mmCIF file of C-alpha atoms in Angstrom:
data_model
loop_
_atom_site.group_PDB
_atom_site.id
_atom_site.type_symbol
_atom_site.label_atom_id
_atom_site.label_comp_id
_atom_site.label_asym_id
_atom_site.label_seq_id
_atom_site.Cartn_x
_atom_site.Cartn_y
_atom_site.Cartn_z
ATOM 1 C CA MET A 1 -13.750 -8.227 0.533
ATOM 2 C CA ARG A 2 -13.441 -8.291 4.404
ATOM 3 C CA THR A 3 -10.694 -5.612 5.344
ATOM 4 C CA ALA A 4 -9.004 -5.185 8.430
ATOM 5 C CA LEU A 5 -7.358 -2.056 9.560
ATOM 6 C CA LEU A 6 -4.554 -2.529 12.290
ATOM 7 C CA GLN A 7 -4.135 1.109 14.184
ATOM 8 C CA SER A 8 -0.971 0.253 16.046
ATOM 9 C CA SER A 9 2.608 2.137 16.411
ATOM 10 C CA GLY A 10 3.845 -1.578 17.199
ATOM 11 C CA ARG A 11 6.845 -1.916 19.458
ATOM 12 C CA PRO A 12 9.247 0.942 17.670
ATOM 13 C CA GLY A 13 12.844 -0.419 17.358
ATOM 14 C CA SER A 14 12.022 -4.168 17.079
ATOM 15 C CA THR A 15 11.018 -6.089 13.991
ATOM 16 C CA ALA A 16 10.552 -9.177 15.993
ATOM 17 C CA GLU A 17 8.186 -7.801 18.487
ATOM 18 C CA ASN A 18 6.217 -6.223 15.799
ATOM 19 C CA LEU A 19 6.030 -9.554 13.779
ATOM 20 C CA LYS A 20 4.265 -10.875 16.823
ATOM 21 C CA VAL A 21 2.005 -7.967 17.094
ATOM 22 C CA LEU A 22 1.068 -8.705 13.488
ATOM 23 C CA ASP A 23 0.560 -12.241 13.451
ATOM 24 C CA GLU A 24 -1.627 -11.855 16.479
ATOM 25 C CA ALA A 25 -3.775 -9.158 14.840
ATOM 26 C CA ALA A 26 -3.911 -11.262 11.784
ATOM 27 C CA GLY A 27 -5.407 -14.216 13.743
ATOM 28 C CA ARG A 28 -8.118 -11.934 14.550
ATOM 29 C CA ALA A 29 -8.718 -10.441 11.296
ATOM 30 C CA ALA A 30 -8.885 -13.858 10.001
ATOM 31 C CA ALA A 31 -11.051 -14.906 12.612
ATOM 32 C CA ALA A 32 -13.484 -11.977 11.857
ATOM 33 C CA GLY A 33 -13.404 -12.911 7.970
ATOM 34 C CA ALA A 34 -10.975 -10.620 6.538
ATOM 35 C CA GLY A 35 -9.517 -11.169 3.240
ATOM 36 C CA LEU A 36 -6.914 -8.309 3.806
ATOM 37 C CA LEU A 37 -5.155 -6.771 6.733
ATOM 38 C CA VAL A 38 -3.463 -3.435 6.193
ATOM 39 C CA THR A 39 -0.932 -1.874 8.640
ATOM 40 C CA SER A 40 0.269 1.390 9.495
ATOM 41 C CA GLU A 41 3.205 3.548 7.612
ATOM 42 C CA LEU A 42 6.632 2.079 8.732
ATOM 43 C CA PHE A 43 4.951 -0.662 11.070
ATOM 44 C CA LEU A 44 7.717 -3.388 10.795
ATOM 45 C CA THR A 45 10.062 -0.779 12.532
ATOM 46 C CA GLY A 46 8.684 2.182 14.003
ATOM 47 C CA TYR A 47 8.312 5.309 12.658
ATOM 48 C CA ALA A 48 10.451 7.945 15.093
ATOM 49 C CA ILE A 49 13.611 5.986 15.491
ATOM 50 C CA GLY A 50 16.156 8.000 14.008
ATOM 51 C CA ASP A 51 19.162 6.234 12.532
ATOM 52 C CA GLU A 52 17.821 2.829 13.259
ATOM 53 C CA ILE A 53 15.682 3.070 10.212
ATOM 54 C CA GLY A 54 18.983 2.545 8.495
ATOM 55 C CA ARG A 55 19.885 -0.143 10.471
ATOM 56 C CA LEU A 56 16.845 -2.316 10.617
ATOM 57 C CA ALA A 57 15.818 -1.386 6.547
ATOM 58 C CA GLU A 58 15.540 -4.789 4.525
ATOM 59 C CA PRO A 59 15.074 -5.722 1.125
ATOM 60 C CA ALA A 60 11.606 -6.083 -0.204
ATOM 61 C CA ASP A 61 12.412 -9.979 -0.317
ATOM 62 C CA GLY A 62 14.372 -9.817 2.990
ATOM 63 C CA ASP A 63 13.869 -12.155 6.196
ATOM 64 C CA CYS A 64 10.904 -9.546 7.682
ATOM 65 C CA ALA A 65 9.123 -10.391 4.110
ATOM 66 C CA ASP A 66 9.348 -13.966 4.615
ATOM 67 C CA GLY A 67 8.042 -13.708 8.035
ATOM 68 C CA ILE A 68 5.127 -11.969 6.934
ATOM 69 C CA ALA A 69 4.655 -13.951 4.160
ATOM 70 C CA GLU A 70 4.329 -16.811 6.652
ATOM 71 C CA ILE A 71 1.836 -15.194 9.029
ATOM 72 C CA ALA A 72 -0.236 -14.480 5.805
ATOM 73 C CA THR A 73 -0.047 -17.951 4.733
ATOM 74 C CA ASN A 74 -1.130 -19.207 8.222
ATOM 75 C CA HIS A 75 -4.015 -16.917 8.496
ATOM 76 C CA GLY A 76 -5.345 -17.096 5.187
ATOM 77 C CA LEU A 77 -5.421 -13.413 4.270
ATOM 78 C CA ALA A 78 -3.315 -10.962 2.437
ATOM 79 C CA ILE A 79 -1.215 -8.524 4.254
ATOM 80 C CA ALA A 80 -0.226 -4.983 2.986
ATOM 81 C CA TYR A 81 2.563 -3.619 5.510
ATOM 82 C CA GLY A 82 4.769 -0.601 6.179
ATOM 83 C CA TYR A 83 8.471 -0.678 6.374
ATOM 84 C CA PRO A 84 11.861 0.747 5.501
ATOM 85 C CA GLU A 85 13.169 -0.675 2.275
ATOM 86 C CA ARG A 86 17.012 -0.897 1.655
ATOM 87 C CA ALA A 87 18.221 -1.035 -1.914
ATOM 88 C CA GLY A 88 21.735 -0.859 -2.234
ATOM 89 C CA ASP A 89 22.804 2.286 -0.390
ATOM 90 C CA THR A 90 19.393 3.821 -0.824
ATOM 91 C CA VAL A 91 16.600 3.593 1.892
ATOM 92 C CA PHE A 92 12.901 4.012 0.738
ATOM 93 C CA ASN A 93 9.742 4.706 2.809
ATOM 94 C CA SER A 94 7.936 1.441 1.514
ATOM 95 C CA ALA A 95 4.834 -0.510 1.652
ATOM 96 C CA GLN A 96 4.482 -4.359 0.446
ATOM 97 C CA LEU A 97 1.185 -6.369 -0.317
ATOM 98 C CA ILE A 98 1.751 -9.785 0.178
ATOM 99 C CA SER A 99 -0.941 -12.220 -0.801
ATOM 100 C CA ALA A 100 -2.705 -14.966 1.426
ATOM 101 C CA ASP A 101 -0.575 -17.700 -0.297
ATOM 102 C CA GLY A 102 2.678 -15.838 0.522
ATOM 103 C CA THR A 103 3.355 -13.998 -2.621
ATOM 104 C CA ARG A 104 5.081 -10.871 -2.860
ATOM 105 C CA LEU A 105 2.488 -8.786 -5.274
ATOM 106 C CA ALA A 106 3.170 -5.003 -4.937
ATOM 107 C CA ASN A 107 5.820 -2.852 -3.508
ATOM 108 C CA HIS A 108 5.151 1.037 -3.269
ATOM 109 C CA ARG A 109 7.894 3.550 -2.532
ATOM 110 C CA LYS A 110 6.542 6.826 -0.937
ATOM 111 C CA THR A 111 6.696 9.345 -3.618
ATOM 112 C CA HIS A 112 6.125 12.364 -1.497
ATOM 113 C CA LEU A 113 8.436 12.966 1.460
ATOM 114 C CA PHE A 114 6.839 14.817 4.446
ATOM 115 C CA GLY A 115 9.290 17.196 6.766
ATOM 116 C CA CYS A 116 12.783 17.095 7.100
ATOM 117 C CA PHE A 117 12.729 13.774 9.530
ATOM 118 C CA GLU A 118 11.845 11.725 6.163
ATOM 119 C CA ARG A 119 14.047 13.713 3.735
ATOM 120 C CA ASP A 120 16.780 12.981 6.203
ATOM 121 C CA HIS A 121 16.566 9.373 6.067
ATOM 122 C CA PHE A 122 14.644 8.377 2.731
ATOM 123 C CA THR A 123 14.928 8.581 -0.958
ATOM 124 C CA PRO A 124 11.495 9.454 -2.678
ATOM 125 C CA GLY A 125 10.231 6.734 -4.963
ATOM 126 C CA ASP A 126 9.207 7.621 -8.625
ATOM 127 C CA GLU A 127 6.281 5.346 -9.235
ATOM 128 C CA PRO A 128 3.171 6.659 -8.634
ATOM 129 C CA VAL A 129 0.765 3.915 -9.372
ATOM 130 C CA VAL A 130 1.665 0.507 -8.203
ATOM 131 C CA GLN A 131 -1.123 -2.194 -8.442
ATOM 132 C CA ALA A 132 -2.118 -5.722 -7.648
ATOM 133 C CA GLU A 133 -5.234 -7.993 -7.949
ATOM 134 C CA ILE A 134 -6.707 -9.637 -5.108
ATOM 135 C CA ASP A 135 -9.883 -11.636 -5.486
ATOM 136 C CA GLY A 136 -10.954 -9.528 -8.365
ATOM 137 C CA LEU A 137 -10.622 -6.164 -6.816
ATOM 138 C CA ARG A 138 -7.604 -3.891 -8.032
ATOM 139 C CA ILE A 139 -5.478 -3.019 -5.069
ATOM 140 C CA GLY A 140 -3.448 0.246 -5.252
ATOM 141 C CA ILE A 141 -0.938 1.508 -2.400
ATOM 142 C CA LEU A 142 0.005 5.000 -1.506
ATOM 143 C CA ILE A 143 2.010 6.009 1.849
ATOM 144 C CA CYS A 144 0.537 8.846 4.040
ATOM 145 C CA TYR A 145 1.383 12.119 2.358
ATOM 146 C CA ASP A 146 1.162 10.508 -0.874
ATOM 147 C CA VAL A 147 -2.947 10.653 -0.698
ATOM 148 C CA GLU A 148 -2.749 14.158 0.134
ATOM 149 C CA PHE A 149 -1.841 15.206 -3.496
ATOM 150 C CA PRO A 150 -5.122 14.773 -5.473
ATOM 151 C CA GLU A 151 -3.091 13.967 -8.708
ATOM 152 C CA ASN A 152 -1.842 10.523 -7.064
ATOM 153 C CA VAL A 153 -5.167 9.459 -6.154
ATOM 154 C CA ARG A 154 -6.640 10.716 -9.486
ATOM 155 C CA ALA A 155 -3.960 8.490 -11.341
ATOM 156 C CA HIS A 156 -4.932 5.458 -8.975
ATOM 157 C CA ALA A 157 -8.476 6.270 -10.353
ATOM 158 C CA LEU A 158 -7.701 6.275 -13.956
ATOM 159 C CA ALA A 159 -5.514 3.367 -13.847
ATOM 160 C CA GLY A 160 -8.621 1.444 -12.149
ATOM 161 C CA THR A 161 -7.800 1.178 -8.524
ATOM 162 C CA ASP A 162 -10.719 -0.077 -6.878
ATOM 163 C CA LEU A 163 -9.359 -0.204 -3.095
ATOM 164 C CA LEU A 164 -6.544 2.221 -2.198
ATOM 165 C CA VAL A 165 -4.677 1.062 0.765
ATOM 166 C CA VAL A 166 -2.812 3.756 2.563
ATOM 167 C CA PRO A 167 -0.092 2.864 5.644
ATOM 168 C CA THR A 168 0.138 6.316 7.103
ATOM 169 C CA ALA A 169 1.669 8.345 10.266
ATOM 170 C CA GLN A 170 -0.554 11.012 10.210
ATOM 171 C CA MET A 171 0.227 13.234 13.426
ATOM 172 C CA HIS A 172 -1.449 15.913 15.603
ATOM 173 C CA PRO A 173 -2.453 18.808 14.291
ATOM 174 C CA PHE A 174 -3.487 17.126 10.863
ATOM 175 C CA GLN A 175 -6.435 14.851 11.917
ATOM 176 C CA PHE A 176 -8.696 16.781 9.413
ATOM 177 C CA VAL A 177 -6.859 14.636 6.914
ATOM 178 C CA ALA A 178 -8.375 11.222 7.959
ATOM 179 C CA GLU A 179 -11.817 13.041 9.332
ATOM 180 C CA SER A 180 -12.650 14.934 6.068
ATOM 181 C CA MET A 181 -10.042 14.516 3.066
ATOM 182 C CA ILE A 182 -10.053 10.569 3.266
ATOM 183 C CA PRO A 183 -13.787 10.291 2.650
ATOM 184 C CA VAL A 184 -13.558 13.341 -0.352
ATOM 185 C CA ARG A 185 -10.580 11.340 -1.746
ATOM 186 C CA ALA A 186 -13.065 8.170 -1.917
ATOM 187 C CA PHE A 187 -15.949 10.086 -3.312
ATOM 188 C CA GLU A 188 -14.154 12.066 -6.220
ATOM 189 C CA ASN A 189 -12.273 9.143 -7.272
ATOM 190 C CA GLN A 190 -15.113 6.472 -6.898
ATOM 191 C CA MET A 191 -12.668 4.113 -5.139
ATOM 192 C CA TYR A 192 -12.672 2.526 -1.436
ATOM 193 C CA VAL A 193 -9.828 4.042 0.716
ATOM 194 C CA ALA A 194 -8.116 2.182 3.317
ATOM 195 C CA TYR A 195 -6.356 5.050 5.587
ATOM 196 C CA VAL A 196 -4.583 3.214 8.509
ATOM 197 C CA ASN A 197 -2.517 5.298 11.271
ATOM 198 C CA ARG A 198 -0.431 4.614 13.902
ATOM 199 C CA ALA A 199 -1.625 5.631 17.088
ATOM 200 C CA GLY A 200 -0.100 7.570 20.947
ATOM 201 C CA ARG A 201 3.272 9.600 21.008
ATOM 202 C CA GLU A 202 6.604 8.083 19.580
ATOM 203 C CA GLY A 203 9.393 10.456 19.942
ATOM 204 C CA GLU A 204 8.367 14.355 19.130
ATOM 205 C CA PHE A 205 5.322 12.912 17.112
ATOM 206 C CA GLU A 206 1.781 12.734 18.576
ATOM 207 C CA PHE A 207 0.168 10.067 16.098
ATOM 208 C CA VAL A 208 -3.640 10.754 16.078
ATOM 209 C CA GLY A 209 -5.025 7.550 14.987
ATOM 210 C CA LEU A 210 -8.631 7.873 13.465
ATOM 211 C CA SER A 211 -7.933 5.131 10.920
ATOM 212 C CA THR A 212 -10.793 4.677 8.340
ATOM 213 C CA LEU A 213 -11.829 2.804 5.540
ATOM 214 C CA ALA A 214 -14.157 5.238 3.153
ATOM 215 C CA GLY A 215 -16.535 4.386 0.534
ATOM 216 C CA PRO A 216 -17.047 5.819 -2.962
ATOM 217 C CA ASP A 217 -19.986 7.501 -1.397
ATOM 218 C CA GLY A 218 -17.785 9.362 0.834
ATOM 219 C CA ILE A 219 -18.960 7.835 3.898
ATOM 220 C CA ALA A 220 -16.754 5.808 6.315
ATOM 221 C CA ARG A 221 -17.673 2.146 6.842
ATOM 222 C CA THR A 222 -15.493 2.127 10.040
ATOM 223 C CA ARG A 223 -13.350 4.801 12.005
ATOM 224 C CA ALA A 224 -10.766 4.113 14.799
ATOM 225 C CA GLY A 225 -10.563 5.994 17.773
ATOM 226 C CA ARG A 226 -7.307 7.433 19.095
ATOM 227 C CA GLY A 227 -5.667 4.258 20.542
ATOM 228 C CA GLU A 228 -4.461 0.692 19.213
ATOM 229 C CA GLU A 229 -7.338 -0.797 17.632
ATOM 230 C CA LEU A 230 -8.186 -3.471 15.031
ATOM 231 C CA VAL A 231 -11.319 -2.149 12.764
ATOM 232 C CA ILE A 232 -12.964 -4.099 10.120
ATOM 233 C CA ALA A 233 -15.262 -2.919 7.191
ATOM 234 C CA ASP A 234 -16.484 -4.592 3.911
ATOM 235 C CA VAL A 235 -15.127 -3.454 0.491
ATOM 236 C CA ASP A 236 -18.573 -4.421 -1.616
ATOM 237 C CA PRO A 237 -17.786 -4.433 -5.784
ATOM 238 C CA ALA A 238 -21.517 -4.318 -6.641
ATOM 239 C CA PHE A 239 -21.851 -1.182 -4.553
ATOM 240 C CA LEU A 240 -18.657 0.294 -6.324
ATOM 241 C CA ALA A 241 -19.452 -0.567 -9.617
ATOM 242 C CA ALA A 242 -23.292 1.030 -8.824
ATOM 243 C CA SER A 243 -21.581 4.141 -7.557
ATOM 244 C CA ARG A 244 -19.200 4.444 -10.519
ATOM 245 C CA ALA A 245 -22.056 4.213 -13.007
ATOM 246 C CA ASN A 246 -24.070 6.912 -11.049
ATOM 247 C CA ASN A 247 -21.197 9.291 -10.208
ATOM 248 C CA PRO A 248 -20.098 11.282 -13.323
ATOM 249 C CA TYR A 249 -16.676 12.784 -12.370
ATOM 250 C CA LEU A 250 -14.533 10.642 -14.154
ATOM 251 C CA ARG A 251 -16.559 10.712 -17.315
ATOM 252 C CA ASP A 252 -17.008 14.376 -17.298
ATOM 253 C CA ARG A 253 -13.459 15.316 -17.114
ATOM 254 C CA ARG A 254 -11.975 17.228 -19.939
ATOM 255 C CA PRO A 255 -8.388 16.587 -19.620
ATOM 256 C CA GLY A 256 -7.376 19.217 -22.527
ATOM 257 C CA LEU A 257 -8.139 21.732 -20.316
ATOM 258 C CA TYR A 258 -5.776 20.692 -17.479
ATOM 259 C CA GLY A 259 -2.218 21.203 -19.491
ATOM 260 C CA PRO A 260 -1.152 24.219 -17.212
ATOM 261 C CA LEU A 261 -1.588 21.720 -14.481
ATOM 262 C CA VAL A 262 1.754 20.240 -15.135
#
C-alpha cells in the first residue's frame, strides 16, 4: 500500500485552515497513488497552542472528524491524523484512522505523555494496542513518545500489526529517534513504521522533521528533510512476509524469562 507522510505543522490554532492543508495534501497523495495519508501529532489544531487545546478539542465523532471523512471520501484514500480529543471533561492527545469511504476505523489515545506541557493539558490513555484493517494490512497506531517505549511496539508486533503509524511532534535535540530508533523498532519487531513529524518552530519548540517510513529490514523507504514536505513510499506485504519468515526475533523470544520486567 502506497503511504504518504504529511510532514507539516499546519496552521496552529485554526482547524479550518488545517483542514484546507490536509485536503490539498490528500489530493497530491491520491494523485501519486497513495492509499493512506498520515499526518503529524495534533495536526488538526497545532501543538504549542496552550489553553487553546482545550477550546479546540472535539469528540472523536465531532465536526472535524466529519470534515476529514469527507476529504478521505473525495480523494479515495484513508487518513490517520492527530488531534485533541474531548470526552466529557477529559482531553486526550489522540490519533484517529478514517477509511477511504469515510468510516472511523480506530482511535488511539496517547499512553505516554511527554513533559510538563503535555501533562498539563492531557490525560494519558490506557489502551496500548489499537488496530484496524485496510486492504489486508493490519494498521496500528501510536503517538510520538509512545514509540520510544519498546514494550509498546513489541505489544503491537505480538498483536500482528503490519504497519505502525506514529503521528509525532519530535523536537530538537531528539532527532536521533527519527534517524536511528525508528528503523531499529521496525527491524526488531518486523513491521513497517510510518513516523510523521511536525516541522519548524512553534512556540518554545523546534520540530526537527525527518519523517520516515522504515521497513522490517531496518531501512528507511523514504525520509523527509527539515521543512514542510509530503513524502511517499510503499508498504509491501510480500516483502514483510518474507522478512518475518527469515527473521527469528519473535520466534526466539522466551517470555518466561521476562517476568521481572513487569
